[in-house]
Amino acid sequence: MQNRMTIAACIATVSPFWLKNDGAPDSLAAFEKQRTLPLPPDFKAFFRWSDSGRGKFSGIYLDLWKIEQFDLLGRDYQIDHYLGEAFVPFGSDGGPICFLLDYRTPAGPAIACVNFGDLDIDEVKVIAPSLTEFLAMAVRGELIDEDL
């Protein structure tokens, strides 16, 4: 059994190489009010620390967007049109993969991905149950770009 990381441990681990922006607690509250979707606590903690940012891990590059861009980029990429409002796009691999909060699961939103060029709901792949586990997988080298 692997040790489970906390979001604080993930932040501490990625902070030396993460290109971060200042956190945006006001943007988090505004987004939740506008979308009426509660963001997961670990997701909010990370985006309070870094509202967007990027980092290269052993198996993947992560480029997370600013909170205020979630809906704008979601519209530009037609996420709502093709996948519906149960998904919130929040970043990419710097290439064809879009990372999403997937609100279809009863346990709460999971981290999922889909190819920007194939926005078919049947192609959405759940990656991790939380942002914490998503980042921990990247840190451990278990999140591999080619596997997505």
PDB file of C-alpha atoms in Angstrom:
ATOM      1  CA  MET A   1       0.000   0.000   0.000  1.00  0.00           C
ATOM      2  CA  GLN A   2       1.329   3.412  -0.983  1.00  0.00           C
ATOM      3  CA  ASN A   3       1.485   6.324   1.404  1.00  0.00           C
ATOM      4  CA  ARG A   4      -1.260   8.809   0.685  1.00  0.00           C
ATOM      5  CA  MET A   5      -0.058  12.367   0.256  1.00  0.00           C
ATOM      6  CA  THR A   6      -1.969  15.361   1.539  1.00  0.00           C
ATOM      7  CA  ILE A   7      -2.470  18.427  -0.619  1.00  0.00           C
ATOM      8  CA  ALA A   8       0.000  20.273   1.642  1.00  0.00           C
ATOM      9  CA  ALA A   9       2.610  17.566   0.993  1.00  0.00           C
ATOM     10  CA  CYS A  10       1.925  17.756  -2.756  1.00  0.00           C
ATOM     11  CA  ILE A  11       2.387  21.529  -2.707  1.00  0.00           C
ATOM     12  CA  ALA A  12       5.625  21.194  -0.729  1.00  0.00           C
ATOM     13  CA  THR A  13       6.896  18.570  -3.177  1.00  0.00           C
ATOM     14  CA  VAL A  14       6.100  20.505  -6.364  1.00  0.00           C
ATOM     15  CA  SER A  15       6.926  24.009  -5.099  1.00  0.00           C
ATOM     16  CA  PRO A  16      10.659  23.900  -6.023  1.00  0.00           C
ATOM     17  CA  PHE A  17       9.886  23.467  -9.734  1.00  0.00           C
ATOM     18  CA  TRP A  18       6.296  24.675 -10.140  1.00  0.00           C
ATOM     19  CA  LEU A  19       5.968  27.958 -12.069  1.00  0.00           C
ATOM     20  CA  LYS A  20       3.207  29.463  -9.971  1.00  0.00           C
ATOM     21  CA  ASN A  21       1.015  32.522  -9.900  1.00  0.00           C
ATOM     22  CA  ASP A  22      -0.388  34.103  -6.772  1.00  0.00           C
ATOM     23  CA  GLY A  23      -3.411  32.343  -5.334  1.00  0.00           C
ATOM     24  CA  ALA A  24      -6.885  33.721  -5.980  1.00  0.00           C
ATOM     25  CA  PRO A  25      -9.366  33.045  -3.172  1.00  0.00           C
ATOM     26  CA  ASP A  26     -11.809  35.644  -4.559  1.00  0.00           C
ATOM     27  CA  SER A  27     -11.834  33.920  -7.951  1.00  0.00           C
ATOM     28  CA  LEU A  28     -12.599  30.582  -6.270  1.00  0.00           C
ATOM     29  CA  ALA A  29     -15.646  32.001  -4.478  1.00  0.00           C
ATOM     30  CA  ALA A  30     -16.871  33.788  -7.606  1.00  0.00           C
ATOM     31  CA  PHE A  31     -16.516  30.629  -9.691  1.00  0.00           C
ATOM     32  CA  GLU A  32     -18.438  28.506  -7.174  1.00  0.00           C
ATOM     33  CA  LYS A  33     -21.208  31.096  -6.974  1.00  0.00           C
ATOM     34  CA  GLN A  34     -21.476  31.438 -10.754  1.00  0.00           C
ATOM     35  CA  ARG A  35     -21.362  27.718 -11.580  1.00  0.00           C
ATOM     36  CA  THR A  36     -23.129  26.541  -8.404  1.00  0.00           C
ATOM     37  CA  LEU A  37     -20.644  23.688  -8.297  1.00  0.00           C
ATOM     38  CA  PRO A  38     -18.656  23.281  -5.090  1.00  0.00           C
ATOM     39  CA  LEU A  39     -14.961  22.902  -5.797  1.00  0.00           C
ATOM     40  CA  PRO A  40     -13.257  20.125  -3.808  1.00  0.00           C
ATOM     41  CA  PRO A  41     -11.331  21.303  -0.707  1.00  0.00           C
ATOM     42  CA  ASP A  42      -7.944  20.082  -2.002  1.00  0.00           C
ATOM     43  CA  PHE A  43      -8.559  21.772  -5.348  1.00  0.00           C
ATOM     44  CA  LYS A  44      -9.324  25.053  -3.575  1.00  0.00           C
ATOM     45  CA  ALA A  45      -6.242  24.700  -1.362  1.00  0.00           C
ATOM     46  CA  PHE A  46      -3.982  24.222  -4.378  1.00  0.00           C
ATOM     47  CA  PHE A  47      -5.487  27.141  -6.309  1.00  0.00           C
ATOM     48  CA  ARG A  48      -5.255  29.367  -3.219  1.00  0.00           C
ATOM     49  CA  TRP A  49      -1.534  28.599  -3.326  1.00  0.00           C
ATOM     50  CA  SER A  50      -1.159  28.879  -7.130  1.00  0.00           C
ATOM     51  CA  ASP A  51      -3.919  30.200  -9.370  1.00  0.00           C
ATOM     52  CA  SER A  52      -2.650  28.476 -12.484  1.00  0.00           C
ATOM     53  CA  GLY A  53       0.877  27.367 -13.115  1.00  0.00           C
ATOM     54  CA  ARG A  54       2.913  24.718 -14.782  1.00  0.00           C
ATOM     55  CA  GLY A  55       5.423  22.044 -14.048  1.00  0.00           C
ATOM     56  CA  LYS A  56       7.303  19.215 -15.727  1.00  0.00           C
ATOM     57  CA  PHE A  57       7.149  15.850 -14.004  1.00  0.00           C
ATOM     58  CA  SER A  58       8.960  12.688 -15.089  1.00  0.00           C
ATOM     59  CA  GLY A  59       6.036  11.429 -17.181  1.00  0.00           C
ATOM     60  CA  ILE A  60       3.928  14.485 -17.898  1.00  0.00           C
ATOM     61  CA  TYR A  61       3.800  18.246 -18.236  1.00  0.00           C
ATOM     62  CA  LEU A  62       0.958  19.955 -16.353  1.00  0.00           C
ATOM     63  CA  ASP A  63      -0.359  23.373 -17.357  1.00  0.00           C
ATOM     64  CA  LEU A  64      -3.159  24.469 -15.029  1.00  0.00           C
ATOM     65  CA  TRP A  65      -5.275  27.472 -16.004  1.00  0.00           C
ATOM     66  CA  LYS A  66      -6.344  30.518 -14.008  1.00  0.00           C
ATOM     67  CA  ILE A  67      -9.699  30.007 -12.292  1.00  0.00           C
ATOM     68  CA  GLU A  68     -11.200  32.943 -14.170  1.00  0.00           C
ATOM     69  CA  GLN A  69     -10.301  31.170 -17.442  1.00  0.00           C
ATOM     70  CA  PHE A  70     -12.048  27.859 -16.679  1.00  0.00           C
ATOM     71  CA  ASP A  71     -15.379  28.875 -18.230  1.00  0.00           C
ATOM     72  CA  LEU A  72     -13.872  31.040 -20.980  1.00  0.00           C
ATOM     73  CA  LEU A  73     -11.527  28.304 -22.207  1.00  0.00           C
ATOM     74  CA  GLY A  74     -14.252  25.718 -21.690  1.00  0.00           C
ATOM     75  CA  ARG A  75     -16.454  27.703 -24.085  1.00  0.00           C
ATOM     76  CA  ASP A  76     -13.591  28.271 -26.534  1.00  0.00           C
ATOM     77  CA  TYR A  77     -12.837  24.533 -26.595  1.00  0.00           C
ATOM     78  CA  GLN A  78     -16.607  23.761 -26.598  1.00  0.00           C
ATOM     79  CA  ILE A  79     -16.375  21.530 -23.525  1.00  0.00           C
ATOM     80  CA  ASP A  80     -19.922  22.399 -22.348  1.00  0.00           C
ATOM     81  CA  HIS A  81     -21.319  21.945 -25.849  1.00  0.00           C
ATOM     82  CA  TYR A  82     -19.912  18.454 -26.356  1.00  0.00           C
ATOM     83  CA  LEU A  83     -19.567  17.109 -22.805  1.00  0.00           C
ATOM     84  CA  GLY A  84     -22.154  19.054 -20.810  1.00  0.00           C
ATOM     85  CA  GLU A  85     -22.041  21.107 -17.636  1.00  0.00           C
ATOM     86  CA  ALA A  86     -20.945  18.195 -15.431  1.00  0.00           C
ATOM     87  CA  PHE A  87     -17.351  18.932 -16.473  1.00  0.00           C
ATOM     88  CA  VAL A  88     -15.079  21.824 -15.536  1.00  0.00           C
ATOM     89  CA  PRO A  89     -11.907  22.102 -17.623  1.00  0.00           C
ATOM     90  CA  PHE A  90      -8.936  23.341 -15.602  1.00  0.00           C
ATOM     91  CA  GLY A  91      -5.781  22.637 -17.585  1.00  0.00           C
ATOM     92  CA  SER A  92      -3.897  20.624 -20.142  1.00  0.00           C
ATOM     93  CA  ASP A  93      -0.731  18.678 -20.757  1.00  0.00           C
ATOM     94  CA  GLY A  94       0.459  21.509 -22.995  1.00  0.00           C
ATOM     95  CA  GLY A  95      -0.767  19.459 -25.935  1.00  0.00           C
ATOM     96  CA  PRO A  96      -3.942  17.597 -26.899  1.00  0.00           C
ATOM     97  CA  ILE A  97      -5.100  16.503 -23.431  1.00  0.00           C
ATOM     98  CA  CYS A  98      -7.589  18.552 -21.403  1.00  0.00           C
ATOM     99  CA  PHE A  99      -7.856  17.973 -17.647  1.00  0.00           C
ATOM    100  CA  LEU A 100     -11.340  18.184 -16.163  1.00  0.00           C
ATOM    101  CA  LEU A 101     -13.227  18.051 -12.919  1.00  0.00           C
ATOM    102  CA  ASP A 102     -15.831  15.347 -13.581  1.00  0.00           C
ATOM    103  CA  TYR A 103     -18.964  15.936 -11.494  1.00  0.00           C
ATOM    104  CA  ARG A 104     -20.773  12.801 -12.719  1.00  0.00           C
ATOM    105  CA  THR A 105     -19.512  10.673  -9.834  1.00  0.00           C
ATOM    106  CA  PRO A 106     -21.689  10.442  -6.706  1.00  0.00           C
ATOM    107  CA  ALA A 107     -18.612  10.551  -4.449  1.00  0.00           C
ATOM    108  CA  GLY A 108     -17.800  14.049  -5.674  1.00  0.00           C
ATOM    109  CA  PRO A 109     -15.810  15.382  -8.583  1.00  0.00           C
ATOM    110  CA  ALA A 110     -12.979  13.240  -9.892  1.00  0.00           C
ATOM    111  CA  ILE A 111     -10.068  14.299 -12.083  1.00  0.00           C
ATOM    112  CA  ALA A 112     -10.566  13.195 -15.678  1.00  0.00           C
ATOM    113  CA  CYS A 113      -9.098  13.887 -19.090  1.00  0.00           C
ATOM    114  CA  VAL A 114     -10.196  13.997 -22.695  1.00  0.00           C
ATOM    115  CA  ASN A 115      -8.482  14.768 -25.979  1.00  0.00           C
ATOM    116  CA  PHE A 116      -9.342  18.296 -27.182  1.00  0.00           C
ATOM    117  CA  GLY A 117      -9.787  16.849 -30.680  1.00  0.00           C
ATOM    118  CA  ASP A 118     -12.231  14.119 -29.588  1.00  0.00           C
ATOM    119  CA  LEU A 119     -14.730  15.693 -27.213  1.00  0.00           C
ATOM    120  CA  ASP A 120     -16.889  12.604 -26.956  1.00  0.00           C
ATOM    121  CA  ILE A 121     -18.308  11.815 -23.521  1.00  0.00           C
ATOM    122  CA  ASP A 122     -17.418   8.155 -24.100  1.00  0.00           C
ATOM    123  CA  GLU A 123     -13.756   9.178 -24.434  1.00  0.00           C
ATOM    124  CA  VAL A 124     -13.564  10.908 -21.025  1.00  0.00           C
ATOM    125  CA  LYS A 125     -11.128   8.972 -18.842  1.00  0.00           C
ATOM    126  CA  VAL A 126     -11.187   9.265 -15.040  1.00  0.00           C
ATOM    127  CA  ILE A 127      -7.587   9.557 -13.836  1.00  0.00           C
ATOM    128  CA  ALA A 128      -7.783  10.115 -10.080  1.00  0.00           C
ATOM    129  CA  PRO A 129     -10.380  10.603  -7.335  1.00  0.00           C
ATOM    130  CA  SER A 130      -8.920  13.989  -6.335  1.00  0.00           C
ATOM    131  CA  LEU A 131      -6.437  16.683  -7.302  1.00  0.00           C
ATOM    132  CA  THR A 132      -4.232  15.474  -4.452  1.00  0.00           C
ATOM    133  CA  GLU A 133      -4.014  11.976  -5.926  1.00  0.00           C
ATOM    134  CA  PHE A 134      -3.608  13.400  -9.450  1.00  0.00           C
ATOM    135  CA  LEU A 135      -0.576  15.434  -8.319  1.00  0.00           C
ATOM    136  CA  ALA A 136       0.768  12.538  -6.232  1.00  0.00           C
ATOM    137  CA  MET A 137       0.577  10.284  -9.300  1.00  0.00           C
ATOM    138  CA  ALA A 138       2.526  12.889 -11.294  1.00  0.00           C
ATOM    139  CA  VAL A 139       5.138  13.142  -8.516  1.00  0.00           C
ATOM    140  CA  ARG A 140       5.512   9.337  -8.381  1.00  0.00           C
ATOM    141  CA  GLY A 141       5.877   9.144 -12.174  1.00  0.00           C
ATOM    142  CA  GLU A 142       2.602   7.231 -12.532  1.00  0.00           C
ATOM    143  CA  LEU A 143       0.874   9.853 -14.661  1.00  0.00           C
ATOM    144  CA  ILE A 144       2.242   9.257 -18.148  1.00  0.00           C
ATOM    145  CA  ASP A 145       1.275  11.571 -20.988  1.00  0.00           C
ATOM    146  CA  GLU A 146       1.272   8.825 -23.618  1.00  0.00           C
ATOM    147  CA  ASP A 147      -1.173   6.747 -21.540  1.00  0.00           C
ATOM    148  CA  LEU A 148      -3.807   9.466 -21.543  1.00  0.00           C
TER     149      LEU A 148
END
